[in-house]
Short mmCIF file of C-alpha atoms and ligand atoms in Angstrom, two decimals:
data_model
loop_
_atom_site.label_atom_id
_atom_site.label_comp_id
_atom_site.label_asym_id
_atom_site.label_seq_id
_atom_site.Cartn_x
_atom_site.Cartn_y
_atom_site.Cartn_z
CA MET A 284 0.05 0.17 -0.16
CA LYS A 285 1.22 3.46 -0.83
CA THR A 286 2.05 5.52 1.97
CA TYR A 287 1.78 9.43 1.69
CA LEU A 288 3.67 11.82 3.93
CA GLN A 289 2.59 15.32 4.63
CA PHE A 290 5.25 17.96 3.65
CA ILE A 291 6.55 20.17 6.60
CA ASN A 292 9.71 22.71 5.74
CA GLY A 293 10.76 21.40 2.25
CA GLU A 294 10.21 17.72 3.52
CA PHE A 295 8.24 15.19 3.09
CA VAL A 296 7.86 13.72 7.02
CA PRO A 297 5.33 11.36 8.84
CA SER A 298 3.07 12.42 11.85
CA LEU A 299 5.03 12.91 14.95
CA SER A 300 2.39 10.99 16.53
CA ALA A 301 3.40 8.59 13.57
CA LYS A 302 -0.51 8.12 13.59
CA THR A 303 -1.92 7.25 10.32
CA ARG A 304 -5.26 7.64 7.87
CA ASP A 305 -6.52 5.48 5.19
CA VAL A 306 -7.71 7.10 2.25
CA ILE A 307 -10.45 5.72 0.03
CA ASN A 308 -11.60 5.47 -4.00
CA PRO A 309 -15.07 6.25 -3.33
CA ALA A 310 -16.39 4.41 -6.80
CA THR A 311 -14.56 1.16 -5.45
CA SER A 312 -13.89 1.58 -1.65
CA GLU A 313 -10.29 0.28 -2.36
CA ILE A 314 -7.78 2.02 -0.24
CA LEU A 315 -5.56 4.55 -2.29
CA GLY A 316 -3.06 4.64 0.45
CA GLN A 317 -2.33 5.90 3.65
CA VAL A 318 -1.55 9.57 4.85
CA PRO A 319 -0.55 11.17 8.28
CA GLU A 320 -2.97 11.78 10.84
CA SER A 321 -1.38 15.39 11.50
CA GLN A 322 -1.61 16.52 15.14
CA PRO A 323 -1.16 19.62 16.76
CA GLU A 324 2.41 19.01 17.37
CA ASP A 325 2.94 18.33 13.28
CA VAL A 326 0.56 21.67 13.16
CA ASP A 327 2.95 23.56 15.53
CA ALA A 328 6.00 22.48 13.13
CA ALA A 329 4.39 23.63 10.14
CA VAL A 330 3.71 26.83 11.51
CA LYS A 331 7.20 27.41 12.79
CA ALA A 332 8.77 26.36 9.56
CA ALA A 333 6.16 29.27 7.53
CA ARG A 334 6.78 31.72 10.21
CA VAL A 335 11.17 31.10 9.51
CA ALA A 336 10.51 31.42 5.87
CA PHE A 337 8.45 34.57 6.19
CA ASP A 338 10.24 36.40 8.62
CA THR A 339 14.30 35.58 7.54
CA GLY A 340 14.23 32.71 4.74
CA PRO A 341 14.82 33.55 1.57
CA TRP A 342 10.88 34.08 1.01
CA SER A 343 11.10 37.50 2.90
CA THR A 344 13.37 39.34 0.14
CA SER A 345 12.22 37.44 -2.75
CA THR A 346 11.00 39.94 -5.15
CA ALA A 347 7.42 39.82 -7.19
CA VAL A 348 9.35 38.42 -10.28
CA ASP A 349 10.57 35.71 -8.48
CA ARG A 350 7.33 34.63 -7.20
CA GLN A 351 6.39 35.22 -10.75
CA ASN A 352 8.83 32.90 -12.14
CA LEU A 353 8.23 30.31 -9.22
CA LEU A 354 4.14 30.37 -10.02
CA LEU A 355 4.58 30.46 -13.90
CA LYS A 356 7.21 27.14 -13.30
CA LEU A 357 4.63 25.35 -10.56
CA ALA A 358 1.67 25.96 -13.49
CA GLN A 359 4.06 24.42 -16.33
CA ALA A 360 5.12 21.13 -13.49
CA MET A 361 1.06 20.88 -13.33
CA ARG A 362 0.82 21.03 -16.90
CA ASP A 363 3.34 18.29 -17.40
CA ASN A 364 1.94 16.22 -15.15
CA PHE A 365 -1.44 16.67 -16.13
CA GLU A 366 -2.48 13.10 -16.45
CA LYS A 367 -1.01 11.96 -13.15
CA LEU A 368 -3.22 14.61 -11.22
CA VAL A 369 -6.16 13.89 -13.26
CA VAL A 370 -6.32 10.54 -12.23
CA LEU A 371 -5.19 11.20 -8.68
CA GLU A 372 -8.06 13.32 -8.18
CA VAL A 373 -10.66 11.03 -9.95
CA GLN A 374 -9.45 8.32 -7.69
CA ASP A 375 -9.45 10.60 -4.46
CA CYS A 376 -12.90 12.12 -4.86
CA GLY A 377 -14.63 10.49 -7.42
CA LYS A 378 -15.29 12.79 -10.02
CA PRO A 379 -15.74 12.02 -13.69
CA ARG A 380 -12.40 12.34 -15.69
CA ARG A 381 -14.12 15.38 -18.05
CA GLU A 382 -14.67 17.30 -14.80
CA ALA A 383 -11.10 16.78 -13.21
CA GLU A 384 -9.36 18.02 -16.68
CA PHE A 385 -10.85 20.84 -16.23
CA ASP A 386 -9.97 21.32 -12.67
CA VAL A 387 -6.40 20.85 -13.64
CA ASP A 388 -6.30 22.93 -15.97
CA ASP A 389 -8.37 25.63 -14.61
CA ALA A 390 -5.89 25.29 -11.00
CA ALA A 391 -2.71 25.66 -13.61
CA SER A 392 -4.29 28.72 -15.33
CA CYS A 393 -4.86 30.20 -11.42
CA PHE A 394 -1.33 30.25 -10.94
CA GLU A 395 -0.62 31.42 -14.13
CA PHE A 396 -2.98 33.95 -13.48
CA TYR A 397 -1.84 35.54 -10.07
CA ALA A 398 1.95 34.63 -11.53
CA GLY A 399 0.73 38.00 -13.45
CA LEU A 400 -0.71 39.91 -10.76
CA ALA A 401 2.31 39.48 -8.58
CA THR A 402 4.68 42.00 -10.20
CA LYS A 403 1.03 44.52 -10.21
CA ILE A 404 1.16 44.87 -6.45
CA HIS A 405 1.57 48.57 -6.16
CA GLY A 406 0.52 51.61 -3.87
CA GLU A 407 0.01 54.83 -4.51
CA THR A 408 0.89 58.58 -3.18
CA MET A 409 -1.64 60.49 -1.76
CA ASN A 410 -1.66 64.73 -1.36
CA VAL A 411 -1.92 65.35 2.46
CA PRO A 412 -2.24 68.92 4.07
CA ALA A 413 1.11 68.59 5.43
CA ASN A 414 4.52 69.16 4.04
CA SER A 415 4.79 65.08 3.61
CA PHE A 416 5.43 62.91 1.12
CA SER A 417 3.00 60.24 1.82
CA TYR A 418 2.27 56.98 0.16
CA VAL A 419 0.59 53.59 0.66
CA VAL A 420 1.95 50.53 0.12
CA ARG A 421 0.97 46.54 0.33
CA GLU A 422 2.83 43.71 2.24
CA PRO A 423 2.10 40.03 2.23
CA ILE A 424 0.15 39.50 6.08
CA GLY A 425 2.48 36.72 6.67
CA VAL A 426 1.82 33.21 7.70
CA CYS A 427 -1.71 31.94 6.03
CA ALA A 428 -3.67 29.23 7.56
CA GLN A 429 -5.54 27.75 4.43
CA ILE A 430 -8.67 25.28 4.80
CA VAL A 431 -10.44 23.60 2.29
CA PRO A 432 -12.82 21.00 1.56
CA TRP A 433 -13.57 17.88 -0.11
CA ASN A 434 -15.38 18.81 -3.21
CA TYR A 435 -12.69 20.39 -5.41
CA PRO A 436 -9.65 19.32 -3.53
CA LEU A 437 -6.89 20.66 -5.84
CA LEU A 438 -9.02 23.68 -7.47
CA MET A 439 -9.74 24.93 -3.96
CA SER A 440 -6.12 24.48 -2.54
CA VAL A 441 -4.82 26.61 -5.60
CA TRP A 442 -7.46 29.14 -5.30
CA LYS A 443 -5.57 29.38 -1.96
CA LEU A 444 -2.08 29.13 -2.21
CA ALA A 445 -1.82 31.10 -5.62
CA PRO A 446 -2.91 34.74 -4.65
CA ALA A 447 -1.11 33.94 -0.81
CA LEU A 448 2.23 33.34 -2.80
CA ALA A 449 1.65 36.02 -5.32
CA ALA A 450 1.44 38.13 -2.55
CA GLY A 451 4.58 37.11 -0.63
CA ASN A 452 2.76 34.92 2.14
CA THR A 453 3.67 31.84 3.61
CA VAL A 454 1.34 28.73 4.35
CA VAL A 455 0.24 26.05 5.99
CA LEU A 456 -2.71 24.66 4.04
CA LYS A 457 -5.00 21.70 5.43
CA PRO A 458 -6.70 19.58 2.71
CA SER A 459 -9.81 17.69 3.96
CA GLU A 460 -8.79 14.54 5.21
CA VAL A 461 -11.00 12.79 2.65
CA THR A 462 -9.01 14.28 -0.34
CA PRO A 463 -4.98 15.05 0.54
CA LEU A 464 -3.62 13.37 -2.43
CA THR A 465 -3.45 15.96 -4.81
CA ALA A 466 -2.40 18.79 -2.29
CA LEU A 467 0.16 16.80 -1.41
CA GLU A 468 1.57 16.27 -5.12
CA LEU A 469 0.96 19.73 -5.71
CA ALA A 470 3.59 20.11 -2.88
CA LYS A 471 5.96 17.75 -4.47
CA LEU A 472 5.77 19.63 -7.70
CA ALA A 473 6.80 22.97 -6.01
CA ALA A 474 9.50 21.66 -4.47
CA GLU A 475 10.70 20.23 -7.88
CA VAL A 476 10.14 23.82 -9.52
CA GLY A 477 12.09 25.58 -6.53
CA PHE A 478 10.47 26.85 -3.98
CA PRO A 479 12.08 27.51 -0.51
CA LYS A 480 11.51 25.34 2.28
CA GLY A 481 8.81 26.74 4.79
CA VAL A 482 7.21 28.54 2.22
CA ILE A 483 4.55 25.83 1.36
CA ASN A 484 3.65 23.33 3.78
CA ILE A 485 0.89 20.53 3.94
CA VAL A 486 -0.37 18.85 6.96
CA THR A 487 -2.87 15.96 6.28
CA GLY A 488 -5.18 15.69 9.60
CA ASP A 489 -8.86 16.03 10.38
CA GLY A 490 -10.74 18.87 10.82
CA PRO A 491 -11.08 19.07 14.52
CA VAL A 492 -7.90 17.97 15.38
CA ALA A 493 -5.32 18.97 12.86
CA GLY A 494 -7.87 22.22 11.27
CA ASN A 495 -8.42 23.36 14.75
CA ALA A 496 -4.89 23.38 15.82
CA LEU A 497 -4.16 25.45 12.90
CA VAL A 498 -6.72 28.13 13.31
CA ASN A 499 -5.98 28.45 16.67
CA HIS A 500 -2.41 28.34 16.20
CA PRO A 501 -0.85 32.29 17.88
CA ASP A 502 1.58 32.61 15.27
CA ILE A 503 -1.35 32.50 12.33
CA ASP A 504 -1.72 35.63 10.80
CA LYS A 505 -4.46 34.98 8.44
CA ILE A 506 -6.97 32.46 7.84
CA ALA A 507 -8.55 31.67 4.80
CA PHE A 508 -11.45 28.72 4.96
CA THR A 509 -13.89 26.93 2.68
CA GLY A 510 -16.41 24.69 3.84
CA GLY A 511 -19.54 24.24 5.53
CA THR A 512 -21.15 27.05 7.14
CA GLU A 513 -21.43 25.66 10.46
CA THR A 514 -17.58 24.95 10.71
CA GLY A 515 -16.99 28.52 9.13
CA LYS A 516 -18.84 30.08 11.80
CA ARG A 517 -16.92 28.39 14.20
CA ILE A 518 -13.92 29.59 12.53
CA GLY A 519 -14.98 32.91 12.37
CA ALA A 520 -15.70 33.15 16.01
CA THR A 521 -11.96 31.94 16.80
CA ALA A 522 -10.58 34.14 14.52
CA ALA A 523 -12.48 36.99 16.08
CA THR A 524 -11.65 36.58 19.38
CA ASN A 525 -7.71 36.03 18.16
CA LEU A 526 -8.18 39.31 16.17
CA LYS A 527 -7.09 37.17 13.08
CA LYS A 528 -7.84 38.28 9.18
CA CYS A 529 -10.16 35.71 8.12
CA SER A 530 -12.04 35.21 4.91
CA LEU A 531 -14.82 32.56 4.86
CA GLU A 532 -16.21 30.76 1.58
CA LEU A 533 -19.46 28.68 2.71
CA GLY A 534 -22.20 27.06 1.42
CA GLY A 535 -25.12 27.62 -0.61
CA LYS A 536 -28.97 26.53 -1.66
CA ASN A 537 -28.50 28.31 -5.27
CA PRO A 538 -31.84 29.53 -6.94
CA VAL A 539 -31.99 28.74 -10.82
CA ILE A 540 -34.74 30.50 -12.22
CA VAL A 541 -36.22 29.40 -15.68
CA PHE A 542 -38.79 32.19 -17.09
CA GLU A 543 -41.31 31.30 -20.04
CA ASP A 544 -39.23 33.30 -22.24
CA ALA A 545 -35.96 30.92 -21.71
CA PRO A 546 -33.88 29.69 -24.25
CA MET A 547 -35.13 25.82 -23.64
CA ASP A 548 -32.11 24.04 -24.77
CA LEU A 549 -29.81 26.02 -22.90
CA ALA A 550 -32.03 26.03 -19.63
CA LEU A 551 -31.92 22.16 -19.97
CA ASP A 552 -28.24 21.59 -21.09
CA TRP A 553 -26.80 24.39 -18.20
CA GLY A 554 -29.69 23.56 -16.11
CA LEU A 555 -28.71 19.78 -15.63
CA PHE A 556 -25.08 20.80 -15.29
CA ALA A 557 -25.85 23.12 -12.50
CA ALA A 558 -27.29 20.32 -10.59
CA PHE A 559 -25.30 17.27 -11.27
CA ALA A 560 -22.13 18.61 -11.82
CA ASN A 561 -19.74 16.95 -9.47
CA SER A 562 -22.97 15.22 -7.92
CA GLY A 563 -24.47 18.38 -6.77
CA GLN A 564 -21.32 18.57 -4.59
CA VAL A 565 -20.65 22.03 -5.52
CA CYS A 566 -21.40 25.19 -3.36
CA THR A 567 -22.97 26.95 -6.04
CA ALA A 568 -25.03 23.98 -7.59
CA GLY A 569 -28.15 24.74 -8.67
CA SER A 570 -30.13 23.13 -6.51
CA ARG A 571 -33.45 24.72 -6.22
CA PHE A 572 -35.26 25.27 -9.64
CA LEU A 573 -37.85 28.11 -9.72
CA ILE A 574 -39.70 27.49 -13.25
CA GLN A 575 -42.71 29.53 -14.40
CA GLU A 576 -46.04 27.78 -14.04
CA SER A 577 -46.83 28.16 -17.63
CA ILE A 578 -43.50 26.18 -18.70
CA TYR A 579 -43.81 23.62 -15.66
CA ASP A 580 -45.06 20.84 -17.14
CA GLN A 581 -43.03 20.93 -19.87
CA PHE A 582 -39.71 21.54 -18.54
CA VAL A 583 -40.26 19.20 -15.45
CA GLU A 584 -40.65 16.37 -18.26
CA GLN A 585 -37.87 17.40 -20.50
CA PHE A 586 -35.59 17.90 -17.22
CA VAL A 587 -36.37 14.61 -15.86
CA ALA A 588 -35.86 12.64 -19.45
CA GLY A 589 -32.39 14.78 -19.26
CA ALA A 590 -31.19 13.68 -16.15
CA GLN A 591 -32.13 10.10 -16.84
CA ASN A 592 -29.01 10.29 -19.45
CA ILE A 593 -26.51 10.70 -16.95
CA ARG A 594 -24.03 8.10 -16.81
CA VAL A 595 -23.58 7.07 -13.21
CA GLY A 596 -20.37 4.81 -12.56
CA ASP A 597 -16.62 5.12 -11.78
CA GLY A 598 -15.12 8.64 -12.79
CA LEU A 599 -12.13 6.76 -14.57
CA LYS A 600 -14.74 4.76 -17.23
CA ASP A 601 -14.77 6.88 -20.36
CA ASP A 602 -18.68 6.75 -20.84
CA THR A 603 -18.96 8.03 -16.74
CA THR A 604 -20.71 11.57 -16.91
CA MET A 605 -21.62 11.40 -12.93
CA GLY A 606 -19.10 9.66 -9.96
CA PRO A 607 -19.95 8.73 -6.43
CA LEU A 608 -20.25 10.93 -3.47
CA VAL A 609 -17.34 11.41 -1.50
CA SER A 610 -17.77 9.13 1.39
CA LYS A 611 -19.70 6.57 3.05
CA ASN A 612 -20.73 8.99 5.64
CA HIS A 613 -21.54 11.79 3.44
CA LEU A 614 -24.09 9.30 1.21
CA ASN A 615 -25.60 8.40 4.32
CA LYS A 616 -26.11 11.96 4.88
CA VAL A 617 -27.34 12.62 1.46
CA GLU A 618 -30.03 9.70 1.56
CA GLU A 619 -31.23 11.12 4.92
CA TYR A 620 -32.52 13.99 2.67
CA VAL A 621 -33.69 11.81 0.04
CA LYS A 622 -35.82 10.06 2.91
CA ILE A 623 -37.25 13.49 4.28
CA GLY A 624 -38.11 14.40 0.43
CA LYS A 625 -40.02 11.40 -0.04
CA SER A 626 -42.20 12.17 2.69
CA THR A 627 -42.75 15.78 1.58
CA ALA A 628 -42.52 16.20 -1.94
CA LYS A 629 -42.60 14.31 -5.31
CA LEU A 630 -39.93 11.82 -6.58
CA ALA A 631 -39.72 12.35 -10.03
CA LEU A 632 -36.70 10.80 -10.70
CA GLY A 633 -33.88 8.94 -8.67
CA GLY A 634 -33.59 8.66 -4.70
CA ASP A 635 -31.73 5.34 -5.09
CA ARG A 636 -28.53 3.75 -5.10
CA PRO A 637 -27.67 2.26 -8.80
CA LYS A 638 -27.99 -1.50 -9.01
CA GLY A 639 -25.04 -3.62 -9.05
CA MET A 640 -23.06 -0.84 -7.61
CA ASP A 641 -22.62 -1.12 -3.84
CA GLN A 642 -18.89 -0.96 -4.15
CA GLY A 643 -18.70 2.58 -4.17
CA PHE A 644 -20.87 5.32 -2.56
CA PHE A 645 -23.08 6.08 -5.82
CA LEU A 646 -26.83 7.91 -6.05
CA ASN A 647 -28.95 8.19 -9.00
CA PRO A 648 -29.97 11.74 -9.75
CA THR A 649 -32.52 12.86 -8.36
CA ILE A 650 -35.32 15.01 -8.70
CA PHE A 651 -38.32 16.01 -6.32
CA ILE A 652 -40.97 18.24 -8.15
CA ASP A 653 -43.73 20.30 -6.56
CA VAL A 654 -41.85 21.23 -3.79
CA ASP A 655 -42.73 23.36 -0.76
CA PRO A 656 -40.50 26.43 -0.75
CA LYS A 657 -40.44 26.08 3.01
CA SER A 658 -39.36 22.27 3.27
CA ARG A 659 -36.15 21.15 4.78
CA ILE A 660 -35.19 19.54 1.44
CA ALA A 661 -36.14 23.03 -0.06
CA ALA A 662 -34.31 24.94 2.16
CA GLU A 663 -31.16 23.09 3.22
CA GLU A 664 -27.99 22.63 1.55
CA ILE A 665 -27.78 18.74 0.54
CA PHE A 666 -24.82 19.04 -1.36
CA GLY A 667 -25.51 16.04 -3.53
CA PRO A 668 -27.23 14.70 -7.03
CA VAL A 669 -30.39 16.21 -5.15
CA VAL A 670 -32.41 19.07 -6.68
CA VAL A 671 -36.28 20.21 -6.10
CA LEU A 672 -38.19 21.84 -8.73
CA ILE A 673 -40.72 25.04 -7.52
CA LYS A 674 -43.48 26.35 -9.27
CA PHE A 675 -43.84 30.47 -9.50
CA LYS A 676 -46.41 32.38 -10.95
CA ASP A 677 -44.52 35.68 -12.07
CA GLU A 678 -41.22 38.10 -11.26
CA GLU A 679 -41.59 39.49 -8.04
CA GLU A 680 -42.69 35.52 -6.75
CA ALA A 681 -39.52 34.51 -8.71
CA ILE A 682 -37.46 37.10 -6.60
CA LYS A 683 -38.96 36.69 -3.20
CA LEU A 684 -38.31 33.08 -3.65
CA ALA A 685 -35.23 33.32 -4.96
CA ASN A 686 -34.04 35.13 -1.57
CA ASP A 687 -36.07 33.33 0.42
CA THR A 688 -33.03 31.81 2.23
CA SER A 689 -30.12 31.96 4.78
CA TYR A 690 -27.44 31.57 2.04
CA GLY A 691 -26.34 33.98 -0.93
CA LEU A 692 -23.98 32.14 -2.99
CA GLY A 693 -24.76 31.86 -6.48
CA TYR A 694 -27.74 31.87 -8.48
CA GLY A 695 -29.02 31.37 -12.26
CA ILE A 696 -31.36 33.06 -14.65
CA PHE A 697 -32.64 31.76 -17.91
CA SER A 698 -34.54 34.51 -19.84
CA ASN A 699 -34.24 36.00 -23.32
CA ASP A 700 -35.55 39.34 -22.13
CA VAL A 701 -32.84 41.24 -21.21
CA THR A 702 -33.91 43.88 -19.33
CA ARG A 703 -35.92 41.50 -17.39
CA THR A 704 -32.35 39.67 -16.44
CA HIS A 705 -30.82 42.89 -15.33
CA ARG A 706 -34.05 43.81 -13.51
CA VAL A 707 -33.90 40.51 -11.67
CA MET A 708 -30.25 40.18 -11.13
CA SER A 709 -30.01 43.42 -9.12
CA LYS A 710 -32.35 42.13 -6.52
CA ILE A 711 -31.08 38.96 -5.95
CA LYS A 712 -28.65 39.04 -3.18
CA ALA A 713 -26.20 36.26 -4.02
CA GLY A 714 -22.30 36.89 -4.86
CA ILE A 715 -21.93 35.06 -8.03
CA GLY A 716 -24.71 35.30 -11.05
CA TRP A 717 -25.05 33.54 -14.35
CA VAL A 718 -27.68 34.20 -16.86
CA ASN A 719 -28.20 31.81 -19.75
CA PHE A 720 -25.64 29.30 -18.48
CA TYR A 721 -24.29 27.98 -15.44
CA HIS A 722 -21.04 27.17 -13.39
CA PRO A 723 -18.07 28.42 -15.40
CA THR A 724 -15.62 30.13 -13.08
CA PHE A 725 -13.18 32.35 -14.16
CA ASN A 726 -10.03 33.63 -12.33
CA GLU A 727 -10.45 36.86 -13.06
CA MET A 728 -13.66 37.20 -11.37
CA PRO A 729 -14.57 37.57 -7.47
CA TRP A 730 -15.67 34.28 -6.02
CA GLY A 731 -17.92 34.67 -2.83
CA GLY A 732 -21.10 35.26 -1.09
CA TYR A 733 -23.29 37.39 0.53
CA LYS A 734 -25.41 36.43 3.65
CA GLN A 735 -24.55 32.97 5.45
CA SER A 736 -22.41 31.83 2.50
CA GLY A 737 -19.27 33.65 3.72
CA THR A 738 -17.02 37.20 3.97
CA GLY A 739 -14.63 38.40 1.38
CA ARG A 740 -14.08 37.33 -1.93
CA GLU A 741 -11.10 34.73 -3.77
CA LEU A 742 -10.27 35.14 -7.16
CA GLY A 743 -9.56 38.19 -9.08
CA LEU A 744 -8.06 41.35 -8.17
CA TYR A 745 -10.20 41.00 -4.92
CA GLY A 746 -8.64 37.42 -4.21
CA ILE A 747 -4.92 39.03 -3.98
CA GLU A 748 -6.01 42.07 -1.74
CA SER A 749 -7.36 39.75 1.01
CA TYR A 750 -3.59 38.63 1.47
CA LEU A 751 -2.10 42.07 1.88
CA GLU A 752 -1.91 44.45 4.34
CA VAL A 753 -2.04 48.31 3.60
CA LYS A 754 0.44 50.63 5.16
CA GLN A 755 0.66 54.16 5.15
CA ILE A 756 4.02 55.84 5.20
CA ASN A 757 4.72 59.68 5.56
CA ILE A 758 7.88 61.34 5.31
CA ASN A 759 8.43 64.70 7.16
CA LEU A 760 9.72 67.16 4.07
CA ASP A 761 10.26 70.12 6.72
CA GLN A 762 13.89 70.61 7.86
CA GLN A 763 12.82 73.14 10.85
CA PRO A 764 11.28 71.47 14.06
CA GLU A 765 7.39 72.16 15.00
CA GLY A 766 8.37 73.74 18.01
CA TRP A 767 6.12 71.70 19.97
CA TYR A 768 7.32 72.43 23.50
CA PRO A 769 9.07 76.23 23.08
CA LYS A 770 11.63 76.60 25.76
P1 NDP B 1712 -16.59 21.04 6.24
O1 NDP B 1712 -16.86 22.61 6.80
O2 NDP B 1712 -16.71 20.09 7.06
O3 NDP B 1712 -15.30 21.32 6.31
C1 NDP B 1712 -14.08 21.95 5.44
C2 NDP B 1712 -12.58 21.98 6.15
O4 NDP B 1712 -12.84 22.30 7.25
C3 NDP B 1712 -11.96 20.62 5.76
O5 NDP B 1712 -10.55 20.73 5.16
C4 NDP B 1712 -12.04 19.97 7.15
O6 NDP B 1712 -11.45 19.01 7.83
C5 NDP B 1712 -12.32 21.35 7.85
N1 NDP B 1712 -12.43 21.40 9.20
C6 NDP B 1712 -13.79 20.49 9.67
N2 NDP B 1712 -14.18 20.83 11.12
C7 NDP B 1712 -13.06 21.97 11.73
C8 NDP B 1712 -12.54 22.82 12.34
N3 NDP B 1712 -13.26 22.12 13.78
N4 NDP B 1712 -11.60 23.29 12.62
C9 NDP B 1712 -10.97 23.58 11.53
N5 NDP B 1712 -11.37 22.99 10.21
C10 NDP B 1712 -12.19 21.87 10.36
O7 NDP B 1712 -16.99 21.21 4.90
P2 NDP B 1712 -17.13 20.21 3.65
O8 NDP B 1712 -15.49 19.42 3.89
O9 NDP B 1712 -18.36 18.73 4.55
O10 NDP B 1712 -17.37 20.80 2.40
C11 NDP B 1712 -18.53 20.88 2.06
C12 NDP B 1712 -19.13 22.19 1.84
O11 NDP B 1712 -17.90 23.23 1.73
C13 NDP B 1712 -20.43 22.74 1.94
O12 NDP B 1712 -21.42 23.19 2.53
C14 NDP B 1712 -19.92 23.34 0.60
O13 NDP B 1712 -20.93 24.45 0.19
C15 NDP B 1712 -18.82 24.01 1.00
N6 NDP B 1712 -17.73 24.72 -0.12
C16 NDP B 1712 -17.92 26.33 -0.23
C17 NDP B 1712 -17.41 26.78 -1.50
C18 NDP B 1712 -17.55 28.43 -1.66
O14 NDP B 1712 -16.64 28.78 -2.34
N7 NDP B 1712 -18.15 28.99 -1.06
C19 NDP B 1712 -16.62 25.80 -2.12
C20 NDP B 1712 -16.60 24.33 -2.26
C21 NDP B 1712 -17.27 24.15 -0.86
P3 NDP B 1712 -11.66 17.48 7.38
O15 NDP B 1712 -12.38 17.25 6.31
O16 NDP B 1712 -10.35 16.74 7.02
O17 NDP B 1712 -12.71 17.01 8.76
#
């Protein structure tokens, strides 16, 4: 069996406790290998390494061009190891090959994007009412704790690493214990292309132990977290207690509004992708469809027919278009929601496991119709291939239903009326919107939510700002003393 090691201070090392954990392929239940069960003492060693690298190591005197070059080399190394990363990601988290290929390519592009921005960080000079040369500089924050979930293990890691490193910070990253393999592979590539020791550290323990030790560590300057809203609230409270900078990318229960004038081909194609990409385990998954009543029956019929074409299976098989859920625990959690749905709404498709595939954590695409917007399956984030369809009368009701949620992450609108789409978009309280498509994510655009979907933004210029401190500097140009305390 393959043994993986955590990456601390430029070396792959076991946990000081020697504890390990199995990593499971969710499509086959096979053990892919063992990773260290990182403990607080491992986290401490990783933070110390990152501290030294930031304060006195080569990173502290690196130039923006040095960082740009390293990020570009890392992106190229990912492209050179494309197939290896794709297969590892599919085996580790179960997504179909086509989606994993997109992730690896997008992750490399994210490094390239932030490599470009590394050399564009600049300050400003200000006119102040004194004879002072006054200017503002942006500086890296320091040692960043980065915690990412299991649904996009590689991509979420890169969304965090790329802006932090471009800005000159050092990091300790904790992938989910369920899917640590591609982050470790990335660390290997980073070491090969020449990142100095201590700049990138990866610990592989679980949330309550290693994650908790990381966010509570006194030498951490910033916490960046992506995950569930409840965990995010706890981490935000810890950050507030210790006055750490903190950004939180959390969950969503994202509405997709289909108006009667929608381009139906696009609404069906992108609508199915909104609901079932990555088996619905996407923070922005279109999980709450709002359909105008005049087209409701027609849409339901075609949406269900489209979902029947989804081929559930091992992501490494060529014809698979939807993989398993990430773990047995998560499958059980999603099935609990299916049970609730069966007792409160009408099941139009799925709700069961595919026949003869008990070796993996598979669930068929599941569609509930005629759903009460106040019911649990319509209000709570299920994070699986389970979608609810709700009928609305007019634009006003659609907006009301769309905003009737504690979340505010993603939303979609399908309509050919450009005036209507602008009008509706301006009223939706959420951070990421798509009109007449769904899910494409751009490194250039800010990512994050309103309300309980988080605080702060990743990606784009916004993403790098969150890894920079702003400092004002004032230089007195007067040679004469002011005479504050005359003799
Ligand atoms: P969790 O909140 O359970 O876990 C996320 C990460 O936090 C994991 O690395 C986990 O470690 C860690 N963690 C768990 N408990 C603690 C703790 N007490 N202290 C520190 N770290 C902890 O979320 P899931 O992994 O279940 O991911 C799914 C959630 O992530 C969904 O709600 C989804 O919407 C959200 N998400 C949001 C995105 C966004 O951009 N807004 C993007 C992707 C997902 P471990 O798993 O090892 O226990």
